[in-house]
XYZ file of C-alpha atoms in Angstrom:
430
model
C 48.545 57.754 0.300
C 50.778 54.663 0.324
C 48.501 52.977 2.861
C 45.486 53.605 0.626
C 47.289 52.087 -2.401
C 48.256 49.053 -0.341
C 44.647 48.601 0.725
C 43.440 48.722 -2.905
C 46.094 46.233 -3.988
C 45.145 43.875 -1.159
C 41.472 44.133 -2.111
C 42.276 43.339 -5.740
C 44.339 40.321 -4.704
C 41.491 38.985 -2.553
C 38.978 39.540 -5.364
C 41.186 37.832 -7.964
C 41.668 34.915 -5.560
C 37.914 34.506 -5.192
C 37.389 34.624 -8.974
C 40.107 32.034 -9.516
C 38.573 29.762 -6.867
C 35.190 30.091 -8.570
C 36.571 28.981 -11.929
C 38.496 26.130 -10.358
C 35.392 24.803 -8.672
C 32.678 25.471 -11.253
C 34.202 26.019 -14.671
C 37.073 23.622 -15.255
C 36.077 20.756 -17.589
C 35.203 17.627 -15.641
C 35.381 19.358 -12.272
C 32.953 18.024 -9.644
C 31.226 20.966 -8.086
C 31.182 21.020 -4.318
C 28.052 23.180 -4.373
C 25.192 22.738 -6.858
C 22.820 25.482 -7.851
C 19.125 24.650 -8.127
C 19.012 24.973 -11.918
C 21.524 22.111 -12.253
C 18.966 19.625 -10.956
C 16.781 17.924 -13.542
C 13.108 18.617 -12.982
C 11.255 15.325 -12.459
C 7.951 14.355 -14.077
C 5.487 13.307 -11.407
C 3.114 10.429 -12.121
C 0.887 11.635 -9.301
C 0.846 13.666 -6.082
C 2.859 12.886 -2.984
C 1.123 10.946 -0.207
C 1.338 10.661 3.574
C 1.915 7.199 4.988
C -1.181 7.641 7.174
C -3.359 7.619 4.047
C -1.873 4.269 2.975
C -2.689 2.447 6.222
C -6.206 1.027 6.333
C -7.907 -2.408 6.555
C -8.543 -4.294 3.320
C -11.952 -5.297 4.677
C -14.160 -4.988 7.742
C -16.185 -7.971 8.965
C -19.263 -7.175 11.044
C -20.388 -10.003 13.344
C -24.048 -9.575 14.306
C -24.566 -12.651 16.476
C -26.646 -15.741 15.628
C -23.898 -16.615 13.115
C -24.861 -13.680 10.877
C -22.188 -11.511 9.291
C -21.648 -8.826 6.691
C -18.604 -7.185 5.088
C -17.734 -3.549 4.433
C -14.929 -2.550 2.047
C -12.815 0.644 1.758
C -14.629 3.790 0.587
C -18.073 2.394 1.432
C -20.272 4.472 3.724
C -20.298 2.340 6.873
C -16.659 1.306 6.479
C -15.597 4.956 6.593
C -17.969 5.779 9.429
C -16.865 2.912 11.696
C -13.148 3.281 10.937
C -13.152 7.009 11.658
C -14.850 6.413 14.984
C -12.365 3.677 15.966
C -9.417 5.909 15.064
C -10.492 8.301 17.797
C -10.658 5.635 20.518
C -7.775 4.828 22.866
C -6.317 1.341 23.524
C -3.730 0.650 26.223
C -2.418 -1.797 28.863
C -1.855 -4.632 26.383
C -1.682 -8.163 27.777
C 0.156 -10.836 25.790
C -1.841 -14.070 25.417
C -1.886 -17.241 23.365
C -4.324 -17.324 20.457
C -5.490 -20.673 21.848
C -6.865 -18.929 24.957
C -9.945 -17.868 22.995
C -12.780 -19.820 21.395
C -12.840 -17.808 18.174
C -15.544 -19.899 16.517
C -17.903 -19.213 19.414
C -16.990 -15.502 19.517
C -17.595 -15.245 15.773
C -20.970 -16.965 15.904
C -22.422 -15.515 19.111
C -20.837 -12.163 19.957
C -21.473 -8.820 18.262
C -18.202 -7.378 17.017
C -16.061 -5.668 14.376
C -13.110 -7.463 12.794
C -10.542 -5.389 10.885
C -8.296 -7.251 8.427
C -4.887 -5.787 7.505
C -3.775 -8.468 5.050
C -0.074 -9.219 5.486
C 0.120 -6.973 8.545
C 1.175 -3.485 9.670
C 3.967 -2.720 12.198
C 2.518 -1.416 15.469
C 4.711 1.704 15.285
C 2.984 2.553 11.996
C -0.468 1.581 13.261
C 0.046 4.195 15.993
C -0.120 6.847 13.288
C -3.789 6.064 12.584
C -4.998 4.638 15.924
C -4.670 5.806 19.526
C -2.404 3.031 20.874
C -0.158 3.064 23.958
C 2.035 -0.024 23.448
C 4.756 -1.321 25.725
C 8.162 -2.222 24.257
C 7.101 -5.829 23.579
C 3.917 -4.968 21.714
C 5.625 -2.105 19.847
C 7.907 -4.611 18.109
C 5.017 -6.613 16.635
C 3.166 -6.424 13.309
C -0.639 -6.725 13.381
C -2.747 -8.394 10.695
C -6.119 -8.305 12.454
C -8.010 -6.405 15.153
C -11.137 -7.907 16.687
C -13.370 -5.743 18.891
C -16.376 -7.467 20.454
C -18.744 -7.633 23.406
C -19.922 -10.572 25.519
C -23.450 -11.036 26.893
C -23.802 -9.889 30.522
C -20.323 -8.307 30.402
C -20.092 -4.502 30.558
C -16.532 -4.478 29.216
C -15.601 -4.050 25.548
C -12.927 -6.488 24.372
C -10.224 -5.500 21.859
C -7.738 -8.103 20.610
C -4.792 -7.421 18.280
C -3.415 -10.405 16.325
C 0.326 -10.733 15.759
C 1.422 -11.806 12.264
C 3.371 -14.606 13.964
C 0.059 -16.441 14.258
C 0.262 -17.796 17.804
C 0.167 -14.594 19.854
C -2.501 -11.952 20.465
C -2.492 -8.777 22.564
C -5.646 -7.839 24.439
C -6.142 -4.217 25.468
C -7.083 -4.202 29.160
C -8.216 -0.612 28.706
C -10.285 0.291 25.649
C -12.060 3.607 25.200
C -15.192 1.840 23.972
C -18.453 0.779 25.524
C -20.666 -2.192 24.742
C -23.180 0.323 23.385
C -20.538 1.700 20.980
C -19.904 -1.773 19.592
C -23.605 -2.497 19.204
C -24.105 0.787 17.357
C -21.382 -0.144 14.863
C -22.788 -3.650 14.457
C -26.293 -2.310 13.806
C -25.003 -0.651 10.623
C -24.815 -4.120 9.104
C -28.364 -5.244 9.851
C -29.849 -4.272 6.492
C -26.751 -5.104 4.462
C -25.849 -8.205 2.435
C -25.683 -11.309 4.639
C -22.459 -13.355 4.461
C -21.829 -16.874 5.723
C -18.615 -18.665 6.632
C -17.576 -22.193 7.539
C -14.350 -21.456 9.425
C -13.816 -17.695 9.388
C -11.140 -17.823 6.677
C -13.438 -16.367 4.034
C -17.038 -15.164 3.749
C -19.552 -15.836 0.958
C -22.428 -13.402 0.206
C -25.905 -14.917 0.140
C -26.853 -12.734 -2.844
C -25.082 -11.202 -5.826
C -22.716 -8.292 -5.152
C -22.781 -5.024 -7.139
C -19.543 -3.355 -8.275
C -18.594 -0.592 -10.698
C -16.995 -1.558 -14.002
C -15.019 1.252 -15.635
C -13.419 2.127 -18.950
C -10.843 4.877 -18.492
C -8.726 6.729 -21.084
C -5.078 5.758 -20.540
C -1.634 6.880 -21.628
C 2.015 6.010 -20.973
C 4.876 7.814 -19.309
C 7.883 7.782 -21.603
C 11.264 6.264 -20.825
C 12.745 9.759 -21.115
C 10.457 10.962 -18.335
C 11.443 8.058 -16.098
C 15.136 8.581 -16.831
C 14.899 12.209 -15.754
C 13.018 11.013 -12.681
C 15.548 8.411 -11.595
C 18.962 9.515 -12.918
C 20.745 12.685 -11.858
C 22.228 13.123 -15.335
C 19.868 11.383 -17.779
C 22.076 12.444 -20.680
C 24.913 10.206 -19.502
C 22.919 6.961 -19.639
C 23.679 4.190 -22.134
C 20.980 2.273 -24.016
C 20.962 -1.524 -24.323
C 18.418 -3.538 -26.338
C 17.756 -6.999 -24.864
C 16.872 -10.052 -26.977
C 13.454 -10.305 -25.326
C 12.595 -6.791 -26.491
C 13.087 -5.015 -23.169
C 15.165 -1.845 -22.999
C 17.864 -1.072 -20.437
C 19.225 2.362 -19.589
C 22.253 2.597 -17.281
C 24.739 5.157 -16.014
C 27.106 2.315 -14.978
C 25.820 2.471 -11.393
C 22.044 2.379 -11.691
C 19.842 0.741 -14.302
C 16.316 1.221 -15.632
C 14.712 -1.690 -17.472
C 11.539 -1.057 -19.473
C 9.236 -3.790 -20.751
C 7.135 -2.170 -23.467
C 4.751 -5.128 -23.807
C 3.897 -5.074 -20.097
C 4.168 -1.269 -19.756
C 6.387 -1.980 -16.767
C 9.604 -0.445 -15.408
C 12.211 -1.909 -13.056
C 14.813 0.397 -11.511
C 17.838 -0.983 -9.700
C 20.476 0.781 -7.621
C 22.740 -1.979 -6.238
C 25.406 0.572 -5.318
C 23.074 2.445 -2.956
C 24.908 3.117 0.295
C 23.291 1.389 3.290
C 21.792 3.871 5.732
C 22.206 1.675 8.802
C 19.457 0.466 11.129
C 16.435 -1.143 9.477
C 12.998 -2.059 10.815
C 9.729 -2.867 8.999
C 8.279 0.511 10.002
C 11.345 2.530 8.986
C 11.602 0.712 5.659
C 7.922 1.355 4.922
C 8.393 5.061 5.639
C 11.499 5.162 3.449
C 9.590 3.408 0.648
C 6.763 5.955 0.820
C 9.244 8.837 0.698
C 11.080 7.280 -2.256
C 7.850 6.987 -4.263
C 6.967 10.572 -3.308
C 10.287 11.764 -4.752
C 10.348 9.474 -7.810
C 6.963 9.587 -9.490
C 4.284 9.980 -6.841
C 1.010 8.058 -6.546
C -1.238 7.624 -9.598
C -4.334 6.644 -7.638
C -5.378 5.272 -4.242
C -2.927 2.801 -2.671
C -2.697 0.703 0.496
C 0.417 -0.637 2.214
C 0.033 -4.322 1.375
C 3.187 -6.012 2.686
C 6.566 -5.535 4.369
C 8.177 -8.928 3.806
C 11.690 -9.715 4.962
C 13.948 -11.664 2.601
C 17.417 -13.093 3.118
C 19.256 -9.804 2.663
C 16.515 -7.298 1.901
C 13.017 -6.218 2.877
C 10.287 -6.063 0.235
C 7.614 -3.370 0.546
C 4.510 -3.487 -1.680
C 1.702 -0.995 -2.214
C -1.579 -2.239 -3.708
C -3.657 0.088 -5.860
C -7.409 0.301 -5.198
C -10.260 1.477 -7.375
C -13.865 2.332 -6.608
C -15.938 4.871 -4.761
C -19.029 5.498 -2.664
C -21.347 3.685 -2.237
C -19.985 0.484 -3.794
C -16.589 0.484 -2.078
C -13.094 0.199 -3.534
C -11.187 -2.988 -4.303
C -7.660 -4.048 -5.297
C -6.506 -3.961 -8.918
C -4.792 -7.279 -9.592
C -2.796 -8.509 -12.582
C -3.711 -11.706 -14.387
C -0.321 -12.288 -16.037
C -1.138 -10.535 -19.321
C -0.716 -7.015 -17.934
C 1.217 -5.789 -14.924
C -0.663 -2.924 -13.334
C -1.940 -1.871 -9.911
C 1.052 -2.458 -7.630
C 4.304 -0.739 -6.658
C 7.187 -2.916 -5.445
C 10.317 -1.755 -3.638
C 13.278 -3.577 -2.090
C 15.399 -2.045 0.639
C 18.774 -3.044 2.026
C 19.566 -1.688 5.475
C 17.040 1.099 5.047
C 18.034 2.167 1.514
C 15.949 1.519 -1.617
C 17.821 -0.764 -4.020
C 14.940 -1.742 -6.343
C 11.782 0.017 -7.560
C 9.101 -1.424 -9.870
C 5.828 0.000 -11.145
C 3.629 0.397 -14.220
C 4.282 3.200 -16.706
C 0.569 3.464 -17.487
C -1.664 6.190 -16.098
C -5.362 6.972 -16.536
C -7.615 10.010 -16.694
C -10.109 9.163 -13.948
C -12.199 12.234 -14.732
C -13.102 10.731 -18.129
C -14.081 7.275 -16.846
C -17.214 5.619 -18.235
C -18.824 3.511 -15.518
C -21.601 0.973 -15.206
C -22.861 -1.277 -12.419
C -22.267 -5.030 -12.787
C -22.911 -7.969 -10.452
C -20.660 -10.736 -9.210
C -22.256 -14.117 -8.390
C -23.163 -15.028 -4.827
C -25.178 -17.593 -2.904
C -25.302 -21.216 -4.029
C -23.815 -20.418 -7.441
C -20.645 -19.021 -5.891
C -20.475 -21.720 -3.198
C -20.597 -24.435 -5.859
C -17.712 -22.823 -7.748
C -15.639 -22.511 -4.582
C -16.343 -26.124 -3.607
C -15.023 -27.290 -6.979
C -11.920 -25.127 -6.675
C -11.346 -26.284 -3.106
C -10.854 -29.885 -4.209
C -7.329 -29.054 -5.338
C -6.448 -26.805 -2.398
C -8.609 -25.299 0.383
C -9.843 -21.748 -0.198
C -8.103 -19.285 2.110
C -9.580 -15.953 1.052
C -12.280 -14.488 -1.192
C -12.540 -10.822 -2.119
C -13.908 -8.673 -4.952
C -11.161 -7.242 -7.179
C -10.497 -5.641 -10.550
C -8.544 -7.160 -13.438
C -7.071 -4.495 -15.772
C -7.480 -5.031 -19.524
C -6.032 -2.741 -22.213
C -8.531 -1.955 -24.956
C -6.947 0.416 -27.482
C -6.289 3.688 -25.692
C -8.485 2.754 -22.750
C -7.996 0.688 -19.626
C -10.944 -1.480 -18.651
C -11.256 -2.479 -14.998
C -13.240 -5.723 -14.941
C -14.791 -6.870 -11.615
C -13.953 -10.426 -10.513
C -13.838 -12.581 -7.412
C -10.221 -13.137 -6.390
C -9.804 -16.558 -4.806
C -6.676 -17.218 -2.742
C -5.863 -20.863 -2.035
C -4.035 -22.314 0.948
C -1.073 -23.246 -1.289
C -0.620 -19.551 -2.158
C -2.033 -19.720 -5.682
C -4.625 -17.191 -6.817
C -7.340 -17.350 -9.480
C -10.314 -15.259 -10.538
C -14.029 -15.873 -11.009
C -16.484 -13.543 -12.744
């Protein structure tokens, strides 16, 4: 009997100890809980679905060289762009040989040899490119970033040539083994025979011989509120302080992180300077971390492409460019003209950890878009405009794009030619 009483007393003591520990951990005012239940987390408001990095890695344009100095261009979402890119993704490239860019006569190859040229803008790290192409790089090639891939054939040569351009500008890597035949290349090139003809003087940019058709759209738009973004970015949104700046912008801070909202530009800037460095950092790892951060803090309100992974003095900047358009006209970048910031997501990372995050607060209802076909100038009209612009600084790039314009409760996407000059400046023509 005494043993049974002792057992009950011991059980009560253990139970009371557990209850006391529970209150010490979870219930005392100001106590920091060591374990958090799910309902303590603030539910975030997504601006769009999550995205895989593989869906953000694709060329900004595809140049088809048909020989006899004839060329055409395909853009994302267009029929032949998708067809050719999907076929190339299934081909293998290996045994890369490092060579000087000066070893090739690119002007002659461009003018005489059938081929496909893929442009990746500011470049993609090879370790990321492996996620969308069948590459077998050695350690040297794996450390590079690629801004262009040129696949071509040479007359009376049964071998297909595949050259990958390093962003450094002076080095290329040629695949000694490419799972492509000369017939494969010719089949891809033949897709461009009945398409718009483009001409070029030096290969920097291409001008269409005729006008180019694009979709213009008016789309109902709305804004995510600052409260939604606070709950998205701060663990305890209720503890943030509000500061009104003289320029009209609003700042919300929890003393560690800050969220700045510019109501005129519909733009938010989030900063976390106290973010703990994660350690090792590479362009590929930072790009993956940036994608994951956007997935967890808003998502993707449209189609985006990894546009740049630029290294600064103490940080790496990662940018994602938004695209708009569809079959059969293709999709093109949405660029800001200074009056409205829209169409890009910027992040900064320090040693692999996101310290800055910027994006638009505006979103659209694509299902309610009103569309019409418009034409951009081409031929001699466009060449004359470019010649006049080139007097100040040589033209480096020319591409169709969209300028966003707010019209009441709608966002108008206006087609333009985006002209990039050698001095880095950009302007638009429509």
